[in-house]
Short mmCIF file of N, CA, C and O in Angstrom, two decimals:
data_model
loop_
_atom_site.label_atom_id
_atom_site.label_comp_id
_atom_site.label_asym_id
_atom_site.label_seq_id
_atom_site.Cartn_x
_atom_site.Cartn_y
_atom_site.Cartn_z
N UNK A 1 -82.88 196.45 -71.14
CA UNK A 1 -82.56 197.74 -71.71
C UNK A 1 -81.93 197.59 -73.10
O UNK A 1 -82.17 198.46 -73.93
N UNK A 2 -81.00 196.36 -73.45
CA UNK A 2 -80.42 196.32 -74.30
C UNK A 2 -82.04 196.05 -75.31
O UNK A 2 -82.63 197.13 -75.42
N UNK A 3 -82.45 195.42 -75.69
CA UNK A 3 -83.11 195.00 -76.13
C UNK A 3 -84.35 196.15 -76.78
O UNK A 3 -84.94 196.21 -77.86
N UNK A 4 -84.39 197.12 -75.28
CA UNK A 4 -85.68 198.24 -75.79
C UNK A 4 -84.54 199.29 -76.64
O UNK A 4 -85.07 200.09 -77.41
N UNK A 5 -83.47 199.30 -76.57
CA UNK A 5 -82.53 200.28 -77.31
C UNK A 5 -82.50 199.72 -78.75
O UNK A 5 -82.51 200.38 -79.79
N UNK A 6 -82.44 197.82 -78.57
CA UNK A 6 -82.25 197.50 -80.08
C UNK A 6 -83.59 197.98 -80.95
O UNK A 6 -83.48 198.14 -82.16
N UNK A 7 -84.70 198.17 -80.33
CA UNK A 7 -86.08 198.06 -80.76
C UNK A 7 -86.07 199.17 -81.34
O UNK A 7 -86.14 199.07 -82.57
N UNK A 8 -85.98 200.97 -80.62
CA UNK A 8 -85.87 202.25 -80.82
C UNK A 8 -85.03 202.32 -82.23
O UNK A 8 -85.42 202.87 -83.26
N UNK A 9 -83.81 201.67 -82.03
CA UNK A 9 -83.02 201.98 -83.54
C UNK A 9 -83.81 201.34 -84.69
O UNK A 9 -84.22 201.85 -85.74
N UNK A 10 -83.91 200.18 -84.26
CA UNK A 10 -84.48 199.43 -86.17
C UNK A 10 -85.80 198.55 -85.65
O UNK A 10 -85.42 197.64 -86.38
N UNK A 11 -86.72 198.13 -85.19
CA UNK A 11 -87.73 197.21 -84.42
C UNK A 11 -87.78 196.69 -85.65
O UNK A 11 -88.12 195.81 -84.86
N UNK A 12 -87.79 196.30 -86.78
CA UNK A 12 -88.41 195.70 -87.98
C UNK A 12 -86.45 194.49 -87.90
O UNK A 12 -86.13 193.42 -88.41
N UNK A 13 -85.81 195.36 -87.13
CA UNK A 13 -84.33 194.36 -87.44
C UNK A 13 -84.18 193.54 -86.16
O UNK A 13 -83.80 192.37 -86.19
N UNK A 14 -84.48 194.16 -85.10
CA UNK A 14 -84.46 193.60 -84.05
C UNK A 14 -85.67 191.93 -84.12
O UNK A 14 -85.56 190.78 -83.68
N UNK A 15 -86.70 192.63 -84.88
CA UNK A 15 -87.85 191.14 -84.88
C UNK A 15 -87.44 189.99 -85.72
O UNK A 15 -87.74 188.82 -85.51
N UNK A 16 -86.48 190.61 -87.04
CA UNK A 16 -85.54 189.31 -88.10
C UNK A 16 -84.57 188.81 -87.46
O UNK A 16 -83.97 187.81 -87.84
N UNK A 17 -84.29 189.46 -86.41
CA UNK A 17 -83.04 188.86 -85.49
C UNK A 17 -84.01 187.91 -84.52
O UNK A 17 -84.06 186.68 -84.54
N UNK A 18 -84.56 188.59 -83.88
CA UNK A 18 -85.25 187.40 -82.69
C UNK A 18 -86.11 186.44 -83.09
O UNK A 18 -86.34 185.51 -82.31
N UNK A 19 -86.65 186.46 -84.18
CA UNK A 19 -88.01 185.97 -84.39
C UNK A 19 -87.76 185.52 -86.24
O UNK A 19 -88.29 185.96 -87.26
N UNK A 20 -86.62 184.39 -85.99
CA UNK A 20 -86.68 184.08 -87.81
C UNK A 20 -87.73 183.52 -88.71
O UNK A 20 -88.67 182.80 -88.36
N UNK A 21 -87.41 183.97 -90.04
CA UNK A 21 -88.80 183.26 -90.39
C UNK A 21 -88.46 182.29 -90.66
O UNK A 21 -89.37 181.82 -91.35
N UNK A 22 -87.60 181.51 -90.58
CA UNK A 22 -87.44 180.11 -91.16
C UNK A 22 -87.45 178.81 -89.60
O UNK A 22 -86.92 177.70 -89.57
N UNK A 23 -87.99 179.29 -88.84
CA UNK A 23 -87.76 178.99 -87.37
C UNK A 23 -88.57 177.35 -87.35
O UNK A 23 -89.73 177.30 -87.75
N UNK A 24 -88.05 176.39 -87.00
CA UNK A 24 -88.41 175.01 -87.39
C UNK A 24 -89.53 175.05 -85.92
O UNK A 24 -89.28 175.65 -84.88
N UNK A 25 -90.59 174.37 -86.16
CA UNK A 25 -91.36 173.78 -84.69
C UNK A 25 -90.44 173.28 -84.27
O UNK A 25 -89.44 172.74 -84.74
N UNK A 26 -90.95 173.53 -83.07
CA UNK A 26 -90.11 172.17 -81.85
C UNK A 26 -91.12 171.49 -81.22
O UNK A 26 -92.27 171.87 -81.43
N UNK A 27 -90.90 170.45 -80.40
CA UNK A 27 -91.51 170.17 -79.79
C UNK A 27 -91.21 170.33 -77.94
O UNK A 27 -90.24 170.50 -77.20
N UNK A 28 -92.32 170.18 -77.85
CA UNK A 28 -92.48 170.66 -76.22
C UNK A 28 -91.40 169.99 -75.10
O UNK A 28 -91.28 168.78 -74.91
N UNK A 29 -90.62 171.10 -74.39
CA UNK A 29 -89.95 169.65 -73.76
C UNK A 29 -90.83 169.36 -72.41
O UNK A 29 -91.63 170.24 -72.12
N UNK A 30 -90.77 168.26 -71.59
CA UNK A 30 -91.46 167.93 -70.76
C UNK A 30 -91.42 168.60 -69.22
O UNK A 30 -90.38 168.95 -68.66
N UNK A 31 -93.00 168.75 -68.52
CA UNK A 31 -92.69 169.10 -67.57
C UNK A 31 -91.72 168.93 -66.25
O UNK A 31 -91.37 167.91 -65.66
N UNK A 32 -91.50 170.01 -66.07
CA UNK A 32 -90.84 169.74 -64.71
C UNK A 32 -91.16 170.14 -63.38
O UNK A 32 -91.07 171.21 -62.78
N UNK A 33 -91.53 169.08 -63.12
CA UNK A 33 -92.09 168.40 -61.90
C UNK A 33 -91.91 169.08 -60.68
O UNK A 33 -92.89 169.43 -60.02
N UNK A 34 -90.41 169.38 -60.22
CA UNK A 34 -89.86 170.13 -59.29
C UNK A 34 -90.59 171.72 -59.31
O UNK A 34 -90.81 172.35 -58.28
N UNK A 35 -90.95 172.27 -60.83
CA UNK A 35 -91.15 173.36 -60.50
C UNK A 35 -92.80 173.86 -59.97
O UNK A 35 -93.19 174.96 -59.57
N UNK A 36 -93.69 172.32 -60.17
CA UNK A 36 -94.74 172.38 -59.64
C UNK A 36 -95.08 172.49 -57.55
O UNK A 36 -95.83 173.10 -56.79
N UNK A 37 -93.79 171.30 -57.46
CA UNK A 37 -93.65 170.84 -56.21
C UNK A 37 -93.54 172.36 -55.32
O UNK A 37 -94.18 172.64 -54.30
N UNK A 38 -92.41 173.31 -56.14
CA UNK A 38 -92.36 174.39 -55.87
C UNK A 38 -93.12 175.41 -55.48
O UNK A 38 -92.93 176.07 -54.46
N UNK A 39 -94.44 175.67 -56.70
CA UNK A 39 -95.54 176.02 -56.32
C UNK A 39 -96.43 175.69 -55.38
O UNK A 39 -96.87 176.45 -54.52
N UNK A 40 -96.65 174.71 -55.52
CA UNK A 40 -97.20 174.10 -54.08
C UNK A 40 -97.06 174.74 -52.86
O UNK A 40 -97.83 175.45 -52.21
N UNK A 41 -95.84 174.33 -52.65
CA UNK A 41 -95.01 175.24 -51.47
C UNK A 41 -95.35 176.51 -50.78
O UNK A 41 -95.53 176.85 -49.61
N UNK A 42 -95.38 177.20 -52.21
CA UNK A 42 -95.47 178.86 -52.19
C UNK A 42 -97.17 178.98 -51.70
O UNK A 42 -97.68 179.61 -50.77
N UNK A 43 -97.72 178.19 -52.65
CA UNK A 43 -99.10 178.37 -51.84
C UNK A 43 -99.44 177.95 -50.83
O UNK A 43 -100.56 178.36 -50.54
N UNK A 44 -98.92 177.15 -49.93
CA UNK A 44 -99.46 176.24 -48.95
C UNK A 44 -98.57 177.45 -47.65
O UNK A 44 -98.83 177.44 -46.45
N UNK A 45 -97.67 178.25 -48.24
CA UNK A 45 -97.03 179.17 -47.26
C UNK A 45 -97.71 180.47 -47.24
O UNK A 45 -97.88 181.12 -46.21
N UNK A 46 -98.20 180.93 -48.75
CA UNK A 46 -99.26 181.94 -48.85
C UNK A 46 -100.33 181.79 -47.77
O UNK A 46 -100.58 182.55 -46.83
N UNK A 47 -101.11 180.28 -48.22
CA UNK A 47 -102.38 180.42 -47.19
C UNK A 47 -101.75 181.05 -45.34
O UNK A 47 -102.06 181.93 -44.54
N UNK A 48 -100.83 180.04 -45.44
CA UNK A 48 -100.05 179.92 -44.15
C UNK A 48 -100.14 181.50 -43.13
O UNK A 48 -100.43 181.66 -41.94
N UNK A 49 -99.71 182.60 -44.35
CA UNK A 49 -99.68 183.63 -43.68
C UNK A 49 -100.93 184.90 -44.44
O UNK A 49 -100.73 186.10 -44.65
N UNK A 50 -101.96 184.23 -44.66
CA UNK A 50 -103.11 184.72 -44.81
C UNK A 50 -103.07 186.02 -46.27
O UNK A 50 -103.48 187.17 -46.43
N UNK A 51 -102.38 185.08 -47.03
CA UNK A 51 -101.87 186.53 -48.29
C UNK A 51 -103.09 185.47 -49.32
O UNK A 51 -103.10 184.30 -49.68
N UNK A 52 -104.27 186.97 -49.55
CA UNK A 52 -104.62 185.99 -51.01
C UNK A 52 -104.10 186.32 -52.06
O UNK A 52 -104.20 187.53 -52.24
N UNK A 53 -103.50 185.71 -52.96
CA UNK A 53 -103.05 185.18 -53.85
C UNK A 53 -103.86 185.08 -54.89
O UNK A 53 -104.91 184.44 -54.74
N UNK A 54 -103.55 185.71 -56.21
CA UNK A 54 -104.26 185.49 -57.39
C UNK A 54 -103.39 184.67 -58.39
O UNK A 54 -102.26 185.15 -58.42
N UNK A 55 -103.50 183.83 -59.06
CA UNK A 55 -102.60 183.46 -59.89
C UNK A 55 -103.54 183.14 -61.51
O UNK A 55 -104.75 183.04 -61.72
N UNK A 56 -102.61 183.06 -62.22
CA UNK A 56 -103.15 183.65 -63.72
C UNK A 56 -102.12 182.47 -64.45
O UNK A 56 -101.18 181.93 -63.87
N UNK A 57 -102.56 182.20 -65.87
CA UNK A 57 -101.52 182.26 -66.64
C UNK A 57 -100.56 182.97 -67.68
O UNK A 57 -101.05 182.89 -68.80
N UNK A 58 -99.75 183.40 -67.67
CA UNK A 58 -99.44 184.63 -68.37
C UNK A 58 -99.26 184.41 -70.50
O UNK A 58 -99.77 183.54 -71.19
N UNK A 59 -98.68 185.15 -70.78
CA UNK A 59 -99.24 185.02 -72.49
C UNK A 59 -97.66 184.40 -72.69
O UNK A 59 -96.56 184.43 -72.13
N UNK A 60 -98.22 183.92 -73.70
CA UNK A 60 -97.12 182.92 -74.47
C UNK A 60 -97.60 183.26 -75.99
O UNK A 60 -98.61 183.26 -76.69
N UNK A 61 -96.08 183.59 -76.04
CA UNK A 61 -95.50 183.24 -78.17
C UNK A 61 -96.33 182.09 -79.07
O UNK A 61 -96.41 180.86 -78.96
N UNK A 62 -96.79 182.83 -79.81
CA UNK A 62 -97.43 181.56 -80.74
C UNK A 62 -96.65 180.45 -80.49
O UNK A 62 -96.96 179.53 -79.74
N UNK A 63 -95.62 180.55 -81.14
CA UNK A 63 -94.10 179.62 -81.52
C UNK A 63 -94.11 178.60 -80.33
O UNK A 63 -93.47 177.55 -80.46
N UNK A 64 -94.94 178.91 -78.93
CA UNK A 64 -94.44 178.44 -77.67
C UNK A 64 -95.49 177.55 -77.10
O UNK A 64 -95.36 176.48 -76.50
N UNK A 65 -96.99 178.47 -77.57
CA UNK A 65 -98.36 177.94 -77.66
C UNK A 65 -98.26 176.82 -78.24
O UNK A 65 -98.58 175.79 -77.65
N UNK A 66 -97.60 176.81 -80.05
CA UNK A 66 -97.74 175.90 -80.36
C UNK A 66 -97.19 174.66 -80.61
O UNK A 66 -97.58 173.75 -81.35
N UNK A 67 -96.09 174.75 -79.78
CA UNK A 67 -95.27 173.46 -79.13
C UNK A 67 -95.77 172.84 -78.78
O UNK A 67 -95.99 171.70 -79.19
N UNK A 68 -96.28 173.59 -77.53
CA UNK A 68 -97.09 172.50 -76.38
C UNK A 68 -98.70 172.37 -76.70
O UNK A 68 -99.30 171.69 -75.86
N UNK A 69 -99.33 172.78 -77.53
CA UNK A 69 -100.50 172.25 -77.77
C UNK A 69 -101.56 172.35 -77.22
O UNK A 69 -101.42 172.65 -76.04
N UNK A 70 -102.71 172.22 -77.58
CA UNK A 70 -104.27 172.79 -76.70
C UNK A 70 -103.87 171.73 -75.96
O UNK A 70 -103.40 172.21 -74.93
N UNK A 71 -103.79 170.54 -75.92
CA UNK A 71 -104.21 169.71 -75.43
C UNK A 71 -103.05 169.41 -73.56
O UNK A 71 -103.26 169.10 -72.39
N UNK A 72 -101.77 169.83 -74.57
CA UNK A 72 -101.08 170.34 -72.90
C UNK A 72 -101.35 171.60 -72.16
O UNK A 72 -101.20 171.66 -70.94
N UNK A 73 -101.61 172.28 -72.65
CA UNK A 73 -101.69 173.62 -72.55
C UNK A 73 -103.05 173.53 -71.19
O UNK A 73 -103.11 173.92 -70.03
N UNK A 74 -103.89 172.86 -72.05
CA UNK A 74 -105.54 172.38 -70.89
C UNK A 74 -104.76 171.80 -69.77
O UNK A 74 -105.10 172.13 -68.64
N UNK A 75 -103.50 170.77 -69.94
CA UNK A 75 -103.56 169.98 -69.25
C UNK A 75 -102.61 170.65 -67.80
O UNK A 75 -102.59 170.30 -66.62
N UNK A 76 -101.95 171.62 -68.47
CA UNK A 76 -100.63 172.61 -67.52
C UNK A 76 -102.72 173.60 -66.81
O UNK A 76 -102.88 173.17 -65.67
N UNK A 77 -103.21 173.99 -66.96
CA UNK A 77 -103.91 175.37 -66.67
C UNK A 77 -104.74 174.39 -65.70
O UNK A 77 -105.15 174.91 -64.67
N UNK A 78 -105.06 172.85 -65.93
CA UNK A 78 -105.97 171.99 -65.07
C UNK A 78 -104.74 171.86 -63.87
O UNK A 78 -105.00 172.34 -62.77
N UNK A 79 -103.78 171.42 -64.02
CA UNK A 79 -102.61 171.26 -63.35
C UNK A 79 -102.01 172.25 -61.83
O UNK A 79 -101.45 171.95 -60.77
N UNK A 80 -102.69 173.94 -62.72
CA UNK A 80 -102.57 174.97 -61.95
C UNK A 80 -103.68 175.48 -60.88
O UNK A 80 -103.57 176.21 -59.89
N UNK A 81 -104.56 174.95 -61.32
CA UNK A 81 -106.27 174.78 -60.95
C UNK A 81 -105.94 173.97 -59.51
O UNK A 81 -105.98 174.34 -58.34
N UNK A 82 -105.65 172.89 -60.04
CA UNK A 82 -105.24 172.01 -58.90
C UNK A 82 -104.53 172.24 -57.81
O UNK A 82 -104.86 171.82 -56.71
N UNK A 83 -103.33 173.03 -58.06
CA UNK A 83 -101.96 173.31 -57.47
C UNK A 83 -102.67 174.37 -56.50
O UNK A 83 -102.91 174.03 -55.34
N UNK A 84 -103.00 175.69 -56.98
CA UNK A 84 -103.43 176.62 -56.77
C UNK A 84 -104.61 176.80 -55.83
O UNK A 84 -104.55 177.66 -54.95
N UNK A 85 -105.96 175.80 -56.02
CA UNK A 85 -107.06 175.93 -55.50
C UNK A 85 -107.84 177.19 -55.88
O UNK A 85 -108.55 177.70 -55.01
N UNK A 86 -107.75 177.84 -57.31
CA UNK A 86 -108.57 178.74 -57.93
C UNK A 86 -108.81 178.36 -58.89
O UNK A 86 -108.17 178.17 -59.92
N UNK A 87 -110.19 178.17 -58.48
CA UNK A 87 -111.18 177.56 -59.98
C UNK A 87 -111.33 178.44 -61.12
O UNK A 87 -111.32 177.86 -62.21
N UNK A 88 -111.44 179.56 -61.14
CA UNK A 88 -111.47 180.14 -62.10
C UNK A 88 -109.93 181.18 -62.45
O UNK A 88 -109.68 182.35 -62.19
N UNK A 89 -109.06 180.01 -63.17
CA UNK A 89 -107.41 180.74 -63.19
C UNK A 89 -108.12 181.75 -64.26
O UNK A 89 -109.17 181.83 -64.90
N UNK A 90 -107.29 182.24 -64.13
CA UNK A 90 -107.06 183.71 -65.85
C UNK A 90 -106.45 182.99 -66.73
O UNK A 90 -105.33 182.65 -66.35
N UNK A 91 -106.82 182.50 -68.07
CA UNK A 91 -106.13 182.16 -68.79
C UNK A 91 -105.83 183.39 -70.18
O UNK A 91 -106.54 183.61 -71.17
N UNK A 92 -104.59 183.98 -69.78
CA UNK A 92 -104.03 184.94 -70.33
C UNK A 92 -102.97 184.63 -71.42
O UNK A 92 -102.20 185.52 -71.78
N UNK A 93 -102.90 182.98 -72.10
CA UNK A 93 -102.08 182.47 -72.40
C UNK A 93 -102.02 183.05 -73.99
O UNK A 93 -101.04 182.95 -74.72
N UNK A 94 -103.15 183.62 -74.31
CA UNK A 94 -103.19 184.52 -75.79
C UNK A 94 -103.54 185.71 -76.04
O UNK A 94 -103.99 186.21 -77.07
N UNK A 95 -103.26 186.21 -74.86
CA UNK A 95 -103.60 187.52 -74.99
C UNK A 95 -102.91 188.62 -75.98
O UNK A 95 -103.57 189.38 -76.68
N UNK A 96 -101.37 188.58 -75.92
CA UNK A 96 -100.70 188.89 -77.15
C UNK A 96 -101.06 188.54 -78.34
O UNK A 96 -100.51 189.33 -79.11
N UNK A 97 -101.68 187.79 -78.91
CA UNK A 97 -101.59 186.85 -80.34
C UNK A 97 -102.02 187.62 -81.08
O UNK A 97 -103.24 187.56 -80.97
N UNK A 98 -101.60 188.69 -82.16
CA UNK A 98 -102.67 188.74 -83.14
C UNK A 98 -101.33 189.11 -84.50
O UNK A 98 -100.21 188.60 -84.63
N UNK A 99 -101.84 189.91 -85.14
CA UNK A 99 -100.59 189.94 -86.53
C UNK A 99 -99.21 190.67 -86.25
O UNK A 99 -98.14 190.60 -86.87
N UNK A 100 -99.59 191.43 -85.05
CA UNK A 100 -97.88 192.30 -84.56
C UNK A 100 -97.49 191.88 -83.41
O UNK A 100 -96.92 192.59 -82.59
N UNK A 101 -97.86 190.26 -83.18
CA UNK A 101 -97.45 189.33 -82.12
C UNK A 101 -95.76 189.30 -81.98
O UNK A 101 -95.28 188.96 -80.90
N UNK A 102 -95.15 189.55 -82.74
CA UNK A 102 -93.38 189.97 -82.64
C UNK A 102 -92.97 190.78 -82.38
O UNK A 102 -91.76 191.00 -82.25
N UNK A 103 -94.49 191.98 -82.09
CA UNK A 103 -93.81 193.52 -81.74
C UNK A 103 -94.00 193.55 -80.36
O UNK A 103 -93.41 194.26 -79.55
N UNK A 104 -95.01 192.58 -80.12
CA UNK A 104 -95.46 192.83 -78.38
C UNK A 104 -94.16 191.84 -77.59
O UNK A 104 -94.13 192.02 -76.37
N UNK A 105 -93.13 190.87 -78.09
CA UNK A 105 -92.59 190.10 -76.95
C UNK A 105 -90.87 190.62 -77.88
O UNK A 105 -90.54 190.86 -79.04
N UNK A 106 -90.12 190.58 -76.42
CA UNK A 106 -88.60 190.30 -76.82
C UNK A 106 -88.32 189.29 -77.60
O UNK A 106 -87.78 189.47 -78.69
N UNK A 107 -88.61 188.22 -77.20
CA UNK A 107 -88.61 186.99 -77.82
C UNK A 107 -89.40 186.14 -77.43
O UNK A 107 -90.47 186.47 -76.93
N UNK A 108 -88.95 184.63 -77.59
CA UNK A 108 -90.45 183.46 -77.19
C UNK A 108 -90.77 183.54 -76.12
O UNK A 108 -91.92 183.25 -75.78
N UNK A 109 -89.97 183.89 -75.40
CA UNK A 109 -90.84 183.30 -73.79
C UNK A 109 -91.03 184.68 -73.11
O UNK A 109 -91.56 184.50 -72.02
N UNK A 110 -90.80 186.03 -73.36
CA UNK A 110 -91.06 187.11 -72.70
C UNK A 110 -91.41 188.39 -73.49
O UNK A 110 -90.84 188.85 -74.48
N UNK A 111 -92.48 188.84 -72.81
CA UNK A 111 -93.29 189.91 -73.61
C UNK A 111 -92.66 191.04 -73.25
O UNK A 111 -91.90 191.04 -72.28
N UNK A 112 -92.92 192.24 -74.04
CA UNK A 112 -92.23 193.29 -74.00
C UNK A 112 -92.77 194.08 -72.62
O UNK A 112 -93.96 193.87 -72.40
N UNK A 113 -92.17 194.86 -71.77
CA UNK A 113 -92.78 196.07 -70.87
C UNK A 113 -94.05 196.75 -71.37
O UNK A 113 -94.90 197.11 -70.56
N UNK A 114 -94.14 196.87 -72.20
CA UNK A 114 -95.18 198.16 -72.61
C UNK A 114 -96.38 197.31 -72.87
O UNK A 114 -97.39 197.75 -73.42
N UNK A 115 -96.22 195.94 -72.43
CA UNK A 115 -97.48 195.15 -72.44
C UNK A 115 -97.95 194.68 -71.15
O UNK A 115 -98.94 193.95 -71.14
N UNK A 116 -97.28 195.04 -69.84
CA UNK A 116 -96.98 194.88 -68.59
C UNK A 116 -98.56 195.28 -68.06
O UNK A 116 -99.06 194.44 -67.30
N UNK A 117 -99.31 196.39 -68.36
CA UNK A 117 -100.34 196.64 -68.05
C UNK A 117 -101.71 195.85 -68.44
O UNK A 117 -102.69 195.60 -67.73
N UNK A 118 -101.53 195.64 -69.38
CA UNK A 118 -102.83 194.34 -69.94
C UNK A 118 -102.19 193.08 -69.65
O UNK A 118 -102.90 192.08 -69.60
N UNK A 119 -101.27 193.01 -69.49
CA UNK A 119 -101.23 191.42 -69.02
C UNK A 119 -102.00 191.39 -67.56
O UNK A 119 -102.79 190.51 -67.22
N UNK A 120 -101.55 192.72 -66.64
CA UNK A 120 -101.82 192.50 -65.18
C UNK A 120 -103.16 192.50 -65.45
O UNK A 120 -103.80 191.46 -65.29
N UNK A 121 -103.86 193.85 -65.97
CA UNK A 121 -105.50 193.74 -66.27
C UNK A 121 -106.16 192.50 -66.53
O UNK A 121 -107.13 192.22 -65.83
N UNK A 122 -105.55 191.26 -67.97
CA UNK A 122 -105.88 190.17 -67.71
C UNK A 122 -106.27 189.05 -66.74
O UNK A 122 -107.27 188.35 -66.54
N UNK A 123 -104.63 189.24 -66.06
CA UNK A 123 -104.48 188.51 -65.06
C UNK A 123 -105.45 188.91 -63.96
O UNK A 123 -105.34 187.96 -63.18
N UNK A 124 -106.32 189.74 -63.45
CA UNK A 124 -106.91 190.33 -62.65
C UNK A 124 -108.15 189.95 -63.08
O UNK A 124 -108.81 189.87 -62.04
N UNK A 125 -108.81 189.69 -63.97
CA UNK A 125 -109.52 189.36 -64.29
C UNK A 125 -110.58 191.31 -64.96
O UNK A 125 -111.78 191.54 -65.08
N UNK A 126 -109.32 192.23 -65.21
CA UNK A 126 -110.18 193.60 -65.30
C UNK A 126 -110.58 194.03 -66.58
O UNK A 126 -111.43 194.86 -66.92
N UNK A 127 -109.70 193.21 -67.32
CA UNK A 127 -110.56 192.94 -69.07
C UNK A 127 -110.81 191.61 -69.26
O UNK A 127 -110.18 190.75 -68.64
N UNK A 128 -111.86 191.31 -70.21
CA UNK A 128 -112.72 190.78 -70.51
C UNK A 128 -111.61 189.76 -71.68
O UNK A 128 -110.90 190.16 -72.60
N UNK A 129 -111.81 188.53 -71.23
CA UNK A 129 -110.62 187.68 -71.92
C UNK A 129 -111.09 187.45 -73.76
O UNK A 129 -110.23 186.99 -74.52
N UNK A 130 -112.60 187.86 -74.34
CA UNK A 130 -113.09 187.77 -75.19
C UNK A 130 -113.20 189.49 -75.93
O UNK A 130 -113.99 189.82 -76.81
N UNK A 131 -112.31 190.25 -75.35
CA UNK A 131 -112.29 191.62 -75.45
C UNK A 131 -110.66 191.75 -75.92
O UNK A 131 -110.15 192.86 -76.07
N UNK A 132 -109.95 190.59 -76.12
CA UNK A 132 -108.82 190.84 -76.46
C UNK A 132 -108.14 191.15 -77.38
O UNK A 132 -108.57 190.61 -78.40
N UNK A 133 -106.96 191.96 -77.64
CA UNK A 133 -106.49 192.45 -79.02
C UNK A 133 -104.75 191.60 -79.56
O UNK A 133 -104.23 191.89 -80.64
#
């Protein structure tokens, strides 16, 4: 709430606050392991009690994309493939991206509400991942 209130007053101040331009790369920190083991879990308890389960990847911040790299990025979505047992995940990991990519997320790692509906559509597979804005 705080955050959609900071947006309503100034959104052009709220994005120089969250989103600097002088913001250095980082690099990726490494997976964690536990939180895969985790998943696992969840699915192997899903099947357990007959819930299907869709799982997706959700959109990520340029800034966040480009930490971790195509090349992890393939390697986390092969990872989930695996974990999961759905060959064809949603990869929703850019669905935000385009020039008002600071207006759609709070900050790096979480997108704003009012994008809550196309992410799920993504994730669902109900738009077309080459149809994206």
């Amino acid at each position: 709430d705080r955050y959609d209130r900071e947006i309503k007053k100034d959104h052009d101040a709220f994005i120089r606050k969250q989103f600097p331009i002088d913001a250095k790369p980082v690099n990726a920190p490494p997976w964690v392991e536990n939180r895969f083991n985790e998943l696992k879990r969840l699915v192997q308890w899903l099947k357990q009690e007959k819930v299907d389960a869709m799982f997706y990847l959700n959109p990520l911040h340029p800034y966040v994309a480009n930490a971790y790299g195509d090349d992890r990025l393939n390697e986390f979505k092969q990872r989930m493939i695996e974990l999961t047992g759905q060959a064809n995940i949603n990869d929703c990991t850019r669905l935000l991206i385009n020039e008002d990519v600071n207006r759609r997320f709070y900050d790096y790692k979480h997108f704003r509400d009012v994008e809550a509906g196309k992410v799920l559509d993504c994730g669902l597979g109900i738009i077309e991942l080459s149809k994206r804005d």
